[in-house]
Amino acid sequence: MKEKQLTITQAKEKEGTFILRKSDWIISFSLFLFALLVRIPYMYDVPRFIDEWREVELSAQIARGEIWPLHNTSHDIGAFHNYVLAGLFKLFGYSVYLPRLYVVLLSAGTVVVSYWIARHWFGRLHAMIAASLLATNSMHIFVTHMAWANVTTPFFVSLAVLVTLKTIGQKRRSLWALAGLTWAIALQTHPSVIAALLGVVFYVITHSGWRAFYRESGYRIAIVVFIAGYSNMIIHNIIKPLDSFLWVKRKDYALNQEFSIGGYIENILEMIMELIRSLSSTFPDGEGWLHGISFLIMILFIIGLTHGFRRLMRFRHGSLLLAIVIASLLVIPILNDQYEFYLWTRYIAYLFPLCLVAIAVGFGDWIQPWIGRRDKHKQRNIKRGTVILAAWAVILILPLYYLHSYAESYIQSGRDNSAEFLAFRTLKSEHQKQSIIAVDKQGKQAEALSKMFRVKGFNSPLVGIDPNESLEAQEVPSNWEEEKDFTFYTRWEKVFMKDTPDTWYVLSMDTKDKLTLIFGITWKDVKTIQGKGGHLTYFICRIDSMEY
């Protein structure tokens, strides 16, 4: 009898079946709220703006019907993200707070998806471990604060994996179509998803044979829908032959320019190390005894990851996750040679949910016998439960502490975005859309601030000397009348020739002092902006009079 029950249990394990209850949806909603709660702090402050507002401005132009692009501002990324943001702008207005809120909501949604991926094979214990590990993963929180398209990649890849798991072996055409669509959307967010897709293809070939792609109707439907979902990028590369490939080739900040076997192996090792550090939320500048604990946790995660993937391979379609991870580790290092915290971490962030599911499998297998064991000694049970809770609290709370410490140091150094949002609120609340808001190119995050105003509908040109031209704009000498800084002078002279009573200037403090000296300007309606770290950042003003 016991052998029969064991056989039935093993069959269910291989099939990956489970009984779905209402409590799963309650748990999912609770996990989403918890994940959102820990992601909201510092959402707008860190990381600093880089070029995400280029994508946001494109989205605003779409919402206003000014442009209908096939691709993102980066030609290797689809325009799906931009059209979603455009739709949100049309629904909720052109709020500068909307883009980061959208990606943070998807970030919290990824936690729920990871729960359902683990739940596909396991009980609630393993699923909740996977979801809670991702919910408090400081790297995932930090990276998914930026409003880039590829910040949404972890959500859509995880969703595509979940849909794929539910689809393989089914005959429902709608499921196959949904699988094709979710993978197309995932690829729209960043071309690195090609590596994940190669993992899926490899898995299908090894389990069903390559003929399955054209013999089985489900695969044919998925392929057709996938092509349709990615058709905008296909059309773009037909109109401009191989433009996406050429765009990637022109990138010099991450692209591996000179391929070599040694460099490729080095890239793989760097990618693996950054992935492990990210999964265990080990910040690169950590020190002291807490960093020692993080190192031990990292070792624990490595062991859990290994055990989890070995365990998953016993389940039906469990090796799909491993295939995606291995394909990514083999393909991405061919093209990418940057894996440093934190900007480059986003390229491998879509692996976080899948790997944390595997780690959760390992942790769950270790914990389950402890919490399931009941002996006659009540005191021993209490001690056992206390040890597990304490260890789990450290694993979940330490990443949030690291995030808090890093974000606070980030803010105190003045690298955050608080000054930009304050400058935006200061001018937006007092002025009409006909006002011209000229933003000094020498400002801390001038491009982002200028585009924030443009998204809202203001005329906000970037003026003055670009930081890349700063070597041409020397400091003003004492005898400046004989030795004028002609680059600086002529550039700003053209700006002031267009000055109107409705023109406002957002200047860096250095530029304000220099303009006051050279042009003899008296400013009015002056406001100084400082960020949360207390650094004077912007000088907001209008011109009252000018002597020269």
XYZ file of C-alpha atoms in Angstrom:
548
model
C 0.000 0.000 0.000
C 2.818 2.381 0.936
C 4.636 1.569 -2.301
C 1.469 2.417 -4.266
C 1.098 5.758 -2.494
C 4.761 6.517 -3.123
C 4.345 5.791 -6.830
C 1.359 8.154 -7.038
C 3.287 10.878 -5.203
C 6.256 10.531 -7.557
C 3.974 10.719 -10.579
C 2.419 13.943 -9.298
C 5.891 15.324 -8.589
C 6.989 14.688 -12.150
C 3.830 16.231 -13.554
C 4.131 19.317 -11.357
C 0.476 19.363 -10.383
C -1.038 21.096 -7.379
C -4.441 21.945 -5.987
C -5.265 25.627 -6.457
C -7.143 27.239 -3.597
C -8.544 30.655 -2.845
C -5.798 31.159 -0.274
C -3.225 31.246 -3.104
C -4.815 34.404 -4.449
C -4.925 35.953 -0.986
C -1.241 35.132 -0.532
C -0.487 36.603 -3.977
C -2.213 39.870 -3.146
C -0.438 40.061 0.235
C 2.925 39.428 -1.421
C 2.253 42.161 -3.972
C 1.429 44.688 -1.248
C 4.492 43.719 0.766
C 6.772 43.907 -2.282
C 5.324 47.303 -3.221
C 5.736 48.561 0.336
C 9.476 47.843 0.397
C 9.960 49.290 -3.105
C 8.262 52.657 -2.586
C 10.954 54.214 -0.317
C 13.667 55.890 -2.419
C 11.678 55.093 -5.562
C 12.128 58.593 -6.975
C 15.422 59.479 -5.296
C 17.721 56.641 -6.312
C 19.230 55.633 -8.634
C 20.000 58.951 -10.296
C 18.544 59.820 -13.669
C 20.756 58.802 -16.549
C 18.834 58.761 -19.824
C 15.500 57.225 -18.831
C 13.766 60.533 -19.563
C 14.601 60.144 -23.243
C 12.301 57.121 -23.286
C 9.699 58.936 -21.198
C 9.706 61.963 -23.500
C 9.224 59.673 -26.505
C 6.236 58.141 -24.701
C 4.735 61.590 -24.098
C 5.164 62.434 -27.790
C 3.299 59.235 -28.676
C 0.497 60.145 -26.265
C 0.158 63.545 -27.951
C 0.066 61.934 -31.404
C 3.292 63.614 -32.509
C 5.141 60.440 -33.453
C 4.456 56.728 -33.977
C 7.810 54.956 -33.612
C 8.575 51.309 -34.303
C 11.409 51.221 -31.776
C 12.514 52.812 -28.531
C 15.110 55.597 -28.338
C 17.560 52.689 -28.548
C 17.073 51.055 -31.926
C 17.606 47.541 -30.573
C 14.647 47.831 -28.167
C 11.015 47.699 -29.229
C 8.517 50.496 -28.619
C 6.154 48.424 -26.443
C 7.328 50.143 -23.251
C 6.809 53.563 -24.813
C 3.279 52.795 -25.954
C 2.349 51.459 -22.508
C 3.642 54.663 -20.891
C 1.821 56.692 -23.547
C -1.419 54.919 -22.659
C -0.829 55.645 -18.970
C -0.235 59.319 -19.780
C -3.517 59.449 -21.683
C -5.384 57.784 -18.811
C -3.843 59.544 -15.813
C -2.280 62.707 -17.198
C 1.310 63.679 -17.888
C 2.649 63.151 -14.398
C 6.435 62.968 -14.014
C 5.897 60.496 -11.194
C 4.072 57.977 -13.370
C 6.993 56.303 -15.229
C 8.855 55.104 -12.147
C 5.607 54.132 -10.432
C 4.737 51.933 -13.415
C 8.038 50.019 -13.376
C 7.873 49.624 -9.582
C 4.383 48.123 -9.882
C 5.763 45.627 -12.406
C 8.665 44.957 -10.058
C 6.222 44.065 -7.281
C 4.238 42.019 -9.803
C 7.384 39.994 -10.565
C 7.342 38.820 -6.948
C 3.843 37.409 -7.461
C 4.883 35.721 -10.719
C 7.829 34.069 -8.952
C 5.370 32.707 -6.380
C 3.308 31.099 -9.148
C 6.380 29.674 -10.896
C 7.422 27.915 -7.694
C 3.798 26.975 -7.010
C 3.685 25.181 -10.359
C 5.652 22.335 -8.775
C 5.647 22.893 -5.033
C 3.498 23.766 -2.052
C 3.049 27.169 -0.488
C 6.184 26.945 1.657
C 8.578 26.792 -1.308
C 6.533 29.364 -3.255
C 6.461 31.856 -0.391
C 10.193 31.435 0.159
C 10.836 32.221 -3.523
C 8.545 35.255 -3.482
C 9.875 36.652 -0.196
C 13.492 36.287 -1.347
C 12.710 38.335 -4.455
C 10.519 40.795 -2.522
C 13.418 41.831 -0.279
C 16.228 41.405 -2.806
C 17.918 44.807 -2.682
C 19.489 44.484 -6.145
C 16.132 43.783 -7.746
C 14.559 46.686 -5.849
C 17.360 49.079 -6.738
C 17.627 48.191 -10.419
C 13.847 48.266 -10.982
C 13.517 51.870 -9.796
C 14.510 53.241 -13.207
C 11.965 53.870 -15.941
C 13.894 52.130 -18.702
C 12.268 49.526 -20.917
C 14.781 46.847 -19.941
C 13.948 47.379 -16.254
C 10.633 45.660 -17.060
C 12.441 42.664 -18.598
C 12.421 40.559 -15.372
C 8.637 40.821 -15.139
C 7.908 39.882 -18.738
C 10.493 37.080 -18.892
C 9.126 35.607 -15.647
C 5.587 35.903 -16.985
C 6.620 34.267 -20.256
C 8.252 31.394 -18.338
C 5.124 30.911 -16.224
C 2.837 30.907 -19.271
C 5.201 28.509 -21.059
C 5.123 26.091 -18.123
C 1.326 26.149 -18.162
C 1.221 25.761 -21.958
C 3.600 22.898 -22.787
C 1.629 19.692 -23.060
C -1.703 21.531 -23.442
C -3.850 21.686 -26.572
C -5.572 25.028 -25.923
C -4.608 27.341 -28.781
C -5.195 30.437 -26.677
C -2.479 29.344 -24.246
C 0.015 28.792 -27.060
C -0.843 32.184 -28.515
C -0.376 33.800 -25.095
C 3.009 32.112 -24.706
C 4.161 33.485 -28.066
C 2.881 36.953 -27.199
C 4.537 37.140 -23.780
C 7.902 36.133 -25.226
C 7.513 38.743 -27.983
C 6.788 41.435 -25.393
C 9.758 40.288 -23.313
C 12.027 40.591 -26.361
C 10.622 44.056 -27.030
C 12.038 45.189 -23.680
C 15.655 44.222 -24.423
C 17.576 42.079 -26.945
C 19.267 40.132 -24.115
C 16.045 38.087 -24.017
C 17.343 36.347 -27.143
C 19.603 34.354 -24.803
C 16.583 33.224 -22.756
C 14.725 32.292 -25.948
C 17.661 30.188 -27.094
C 17.389 28.352 -23.783
C 13.695 27.685 -24.443
C 14.439 26.467 -27.980
C 17.203 24.182 -26.706
C 14.853 22.760 -24.067
C 12.128 22.038 -26.631
C 14.568 20.409 -29.061
C 16.057 18.131 -26.387
C 12.638 17.073 -25.076
C 10.406 17.084 -28.162
C 12.773 17.223 -31.112
C 13.217 20.087 -33.561
C 10.371 18.763 -35.741
C 7.911 19.767 -33.000
C 8.203 23.383 -34.143
C 6.453 22.668 -37.430
C 4.591 19.408 -36.743
C 2.684 20.438 -33.601
C 0.000 23.076 -34.071
C 0.663 24.632 -30.653
C 4.244 25.513 -31.496
C 3.198 26.854 -34.898
C 0.615 29.145 -33.280
C 3.151 30.362 -30.712
C 5.711 31.127 -33.439
C 3.198 33.013 -35.605
C 1.977 35.108 -32.660
C 5.565 35.723 -31.562
C 6.469 37.053 -35.022
C 3.338 39.219 -35.044
C 4.145 40.542 -31.569
C 7.658 41.479 -32.636
C 6.651 42.639 -36.123
C 7.349 46.318 -35.448
C 11.047 45.558 -34.971
C 11.095 43.187 -37.931
C 9.548 45.867 -40.155
C 11.997 48.480 -38.857
C 14.980 46.287 -39.707
C 13.554 45.688 -43.190
C 13.032 49.402 -43.811
C 16.496 50.142 -42.422
C 18.380 46.896 -43.045
C 19.929 45.454 -39.861
C 19.644 48.803 -38.084
C 19.178 47.182 -34.662
C 22.325 45.100 -35.136
C 24.296 48.130 -36.315
C 22.978 50.129 -33.350
C 24.249 47.491 -30.925
C 27.566 47.402 -32.755
C 27.947 51.173 -32.281
C 27.545 50.879 -28.498
C 30.862 51.252 -26.743
C 29.831 51.281 -23.074
C 28.959 47.586 -22.712
C 29.577 45.842 -26.024
C 32.499 43.440 -26.172
C 34.433 45.068 -29.019
C 37.173 42.438 -29.409
C 36.126 38.827 -28.920
C 38.638 36.316 -27.591
C 38.288 32.955 -25.840
C 40.098 34.273 -22.775
C 37.942 37.366 -22.631
C 34.800 35.297 -23.141
C 35.648 32.980 -20.232
C 36.476 36.006 -18.080
C 33.100 37.546 -18.950
C 31.300 34.333 -17.985
C 33.049 34.273 -14.606
C 32.300 37.950 -13.990
C 28.666 37.418 -14.923
C 28.374 34.432 -12.565
C 29.949 36.399 -9.709
C 27.687 39.403 -10.258
C 24.664 37.099 -10.440
C 25.575 35.401 -7.143
C 26.259 38.744 -5.459
C 22.952 40.067 -6.721
C 20.961 37.030 -5.608
C 22.394 37.277 -2.086
C 22.143 41.118 -2.078
C 25.842 41.480 -1.303
C 26.762 45.107 -2.036
C 30.294 45.525 -3.449
C 31.406 48.164 -0.913
C 30.258 46.283 2.193
C 32.604 45.914 5.169
C 32.655 44.831 8.800
C 30.970 41.902 10.499
C 27.723 42.392 8.562
C 29.623 41.884 5.343
C 30.949 38.650 6.834
C 27.392 37.490 7.446
C 26.536 38.423 3.862
C 29.427 36.297 2.639
C 28.068 33.313 4.580
C 24.606 33.960 3.139
C 26.141 34.078 -0.337
C 27.704 30.643 0.228
C 24.336 29.393 1.473
C 22.671 30.741 -1.666
C 25.197 28.985 -3.904
C 24.513 25.667 -2.166
C 20.757 26.273 -2.317
C 20.939 27.204 -6.002
C 22.838 24.019 -6.862
C 20.511 21.813 -4.832
C 17.423 23.575 -6.201
C 18.308 23.075 -9.866
C 19.197 19.441 -9.242
C 15.813 18.984 -7.582
C 13.952 20.842 -10.335
C 15.401 18.559 -12.984
C 13.368 15.726 -11.477
C 10.140 17.589 -12.266
C 8.324 17.806 -15.554
C 9.651 20.918 -17.350
C 11.716 21.830 -14.285
C 14.897 21.850 -16.377
C 13.416 24.685 -18.485
C 14.597 27.172 -15.860
C 18.088 25.709 -15.891
C 18.187 25.799 -19.702
C 17.343 29.532 -19.690
C 19.989 30.304 -17.054
C 22.725 28.290 -18.800
C 21.891 29.780 -22.219
C 22.071 33.274 -20.733
C 25.429 32.552 -19.103
C 26.786 31.284 -22.432
C 25.306 33.855 -24.837
C 25.315 37.216 -23.027
C 29.109 37.218 -22.343
C 29.739 36.979 -26.090
C 28.411 40.512 -26.565
C 28.533 42.121 -23.130
C 31.704 42.706 -21.121
C 30.318 44.846 -18.291
C 28.918 43.238 -15.135
C 29.605 45.840 -12.479
C 27.131 47.123 -9.913
C 24.674 48.655 -10.500
C 24.069 49.872 -14.069
C 25.156 46.659 -15.745
C 23.310 44.472 -13.242
C 20.067 45.218 -15.071
C 21.226 43.159 -18.069
C 21.079 39.947 -16.011
C 18.208 40.951 -13.697
C 15.715 38.743 -15.556
C 17.600 35.745 -14.140
C 16.920 36.788 -10.527
C 13.360 35.374 -10.244
C 14.291 32.075 -11.915
C 17.394 31.531 -9.789
C 15.611 32.536 -6.584
C 12.943 29.937 -7.332
C 15.711 27.326 -7.475
C 17.235 28.655 -4.242
C 13.794 28.536 -2.614
C 13.520 24.875 -3.595
C 16.756 24.180 -1.747
C 15.766 26.246 1.300
C 12.297 24.713 1.373
C 13.689 21.191 1.289
C 15.965 22.021 4.234
C 13.320 23.807 6.300
C 10.367 21.510 5.701
C 11.664 18.553 7.785
C 12.372 20.940 10.667
C 8.933 22.508 10.790
C 7.223 19.200 10.039
C 8.992 17.360 12.821
C 7.131 17.148 16.116
C 8.708 15.424 19.108
C 7.647 15.079 22.688
C 9.859 17.886 23.943
C 7.964 21.142 23.537
C 10.994 23.206 24.523
C 13.024 21.656 21.701
C 10.320 22.513 19.160
C 10.268 26.118 20.366
C 14.053 26.423 20.078
C 13.993 24.881 16.617
C 11.314 27.323 15.440
C 13.156 30.265 16.980
C 16.384 29.390 15.171
C 14.583 29.108 11.822
C 12.729 32.410 12.293
C 15.884 34.246 13.386
C 17.891 32.958 10.423
C 15.078 33.776 8.009
C 14.712 37.284 9.476
C 18.421 37.942 8.886
C 18.217 36.692 5.287
C 15.238 38.957 4.517
C 16.068 42.061 6.563
C 19.789 42.399 5.813
C 19.232 43.214 2.090
C 16.777 45.962 3.057
C 19.302 47.376 5.526
C 21.976 47.438 2.819
C 19.562 49.165 0.456
C 18.707 51.780 3.090
C 22.388 52.438 3.891
C 23.398 52.725 0.255
C 20.452 54.956 -0.637
C 21.126 57.287 2.303
C 24.794 57.641 1.362
C 23.691 58.221 -2.228
C 21.390 61.036 -1.114
C 23.939 62.618 1.227
C 26.448 62.759 -1.623
C 23.951 64.751 -3.709
C 23.702 62.200 -6.522
C 19.967 61.614 -6.016
C 17.021 63.107 -7.937
C 15.391 65.093 -5.122
C 16.688 68.453 -6.400
C 15.256 67.784 -9.866
C 11.792 66.935 -8.545
C 11.845 69.963 -6.237
C 12.881 72.265 -9.098
C 10.122 70.818 -11.243
C 7.471 71.300 -8.538
C 8.684 74.844 -7.846
C 8.261 76.028 -11.427
C 5.270 73.893 -12.401
C 3.097 75.159 -9.576
C 3.636 78.841 -10.370
C 3.759 79.137 -14.134
C 1.574 78.587 -17.147
C 2.422 76.425 -20.128
C 3.335 79.489 -22.211
C 6.354 80.101 -19.982
C 9.771 79.234 -21.367
C 11.955 77.310 -18.938
C 15.564 77.378 -20.132
C 17.697 74.752 -18.398
C 21.444 75.245 -18.142
C 23.339 72.330 -19.694
C 25.846 72.563 -16.861
C 23.142 71.583 -14.351
C 23.589 68.327 -12.395
C 20.949 66.429 -14.379
C 20.017 69.086 -16.904
C 18.734 66.807 -19.664
C 16.431 64.922 -17.317
C 15.039 68.124 -15.799
C 14.462 69.705 -19.214
C 12.601 66.616 -20.423
C 10.503 66.525 -17.252
C 9.194 69.967 -18.179
C 8.669 68.927 -21.811
C 6.660 65.884 -20.758
C 4.406 68.212 -18.799
C 3.974 70.419 -21.881
C 6.403 73.272 -21.198
C 8.802 74.737 -23.734
C 12.064 73.838 -22.017
C 15.192 74.148 -24.166
C 18.634 73.099 -23.000
C 20.953 76.112 -23.235
C 24.557 77.080 -22.631
C 27.674 74.944 -22.692
C 27.371 71.182 -22.749
C 29.505 69.435 -20.091
C 31.346 67.660 -22.908
C 32.417 71.102 -24.132
C 33.532 72.263 -20.698
C 37.199 72.267 -21.688
C 36.428 74.974 -24.237
C 34.727 77.128 -21.597
C 37.577 78.243 -19.354
C 37.194 80.115 -16.085
C 36.666 83.864 -16.485
C 40.041 85.638 -16.081
C 40.297 88.837 -14.058
C 40.914 90.883 -17.226
C 37.985 89.219 -18.994
C 37.240 92.334 -21.082
C 40.483 91.747 -23.042
C 40.351 87.934 -22.887
C 36.689 87.026 -23.190
C 35.611 83.414 -23.001
C 34.070 83.625 -26.459
C 32.480 80.178 -26.425
C 30.670 80.827 -23.192
C 29.875 84.467 -24.009
C 28.509 83.984 -27.525
C 26.455 80.929 -26.560
C 24.672 82.769 -23.744
C 24.406 86.013 -25.729
C 22.239 84.159 -28.272
C 20.104 82.811 -25.425
C 19.559 86.273 -23.890
C 18.641 87.769 -27.266
C 15.495 85.599 -27.096
C 14.693 86.531 -23.483
C 11.068 87.442 -22.699
C 9.279 88.342 -19.443
C 7.981 84.751 -19.402
C 11.449 83.193 -19.631
C 12.723 81.419 -16.553
C 16.228 80.073 -16.109
C 17.313 76.995 -14.205
C 21.050 77.432 -13.724
C 23.862 75.661 -11.963
C 25.364 77.734 -9.178
C 28.668 78.132 -11.070
C 26.932 79.264 -14.257
C 24.868 81.809 -12.298
C 28.010 83.384 -10.822
C 29.713 83.458 -14.205
C 26.734 85.024 -15.998
C 26.340 87.637 -13.268
C 29.985 88.659 -13.687
C 30.182 88.685 -17.487
C 26.788 90.195 -18.350
C 26.206 92.272 -15.207
C 22.820 90.653 -14.671
C 20.463 91.507 -11.836
C 18.176 88.549 -11.119
C 14.625 88.611 -9.802
C 12.138 86.019 -8.471
C 15.130 84.064 -7.233
C 14.761 80.582 -5.782
C 17.602 78.279 -4.812
C 17.074 74.534 -4.907
C 18.890 72.037 -2.757
C 18.397 68.307 -2.618
C 17.712 66.170 0.430
C 21.438 65.936 1.059
C 21.627 69.705 1.577
C 23.660 70.489 -1.558
C 22.800 73.713 -3.399
C 22.028 72.465 -6.889
C 19.939 74.888 -8.954
C 19.405 78.647 -9.175
C 15.920 79.467 -10.513
C 15.352 83.042 -11.652
C 14.283 85.576 -14.226
C 16.311 88.504 -15.566
C 15.522 91.900 -14.019
C 18.192 93.903 -15.800
C 21.370 93.314 -17.788
C 24.203 95.833 -18.174
C 26.076 94.313 -21.047
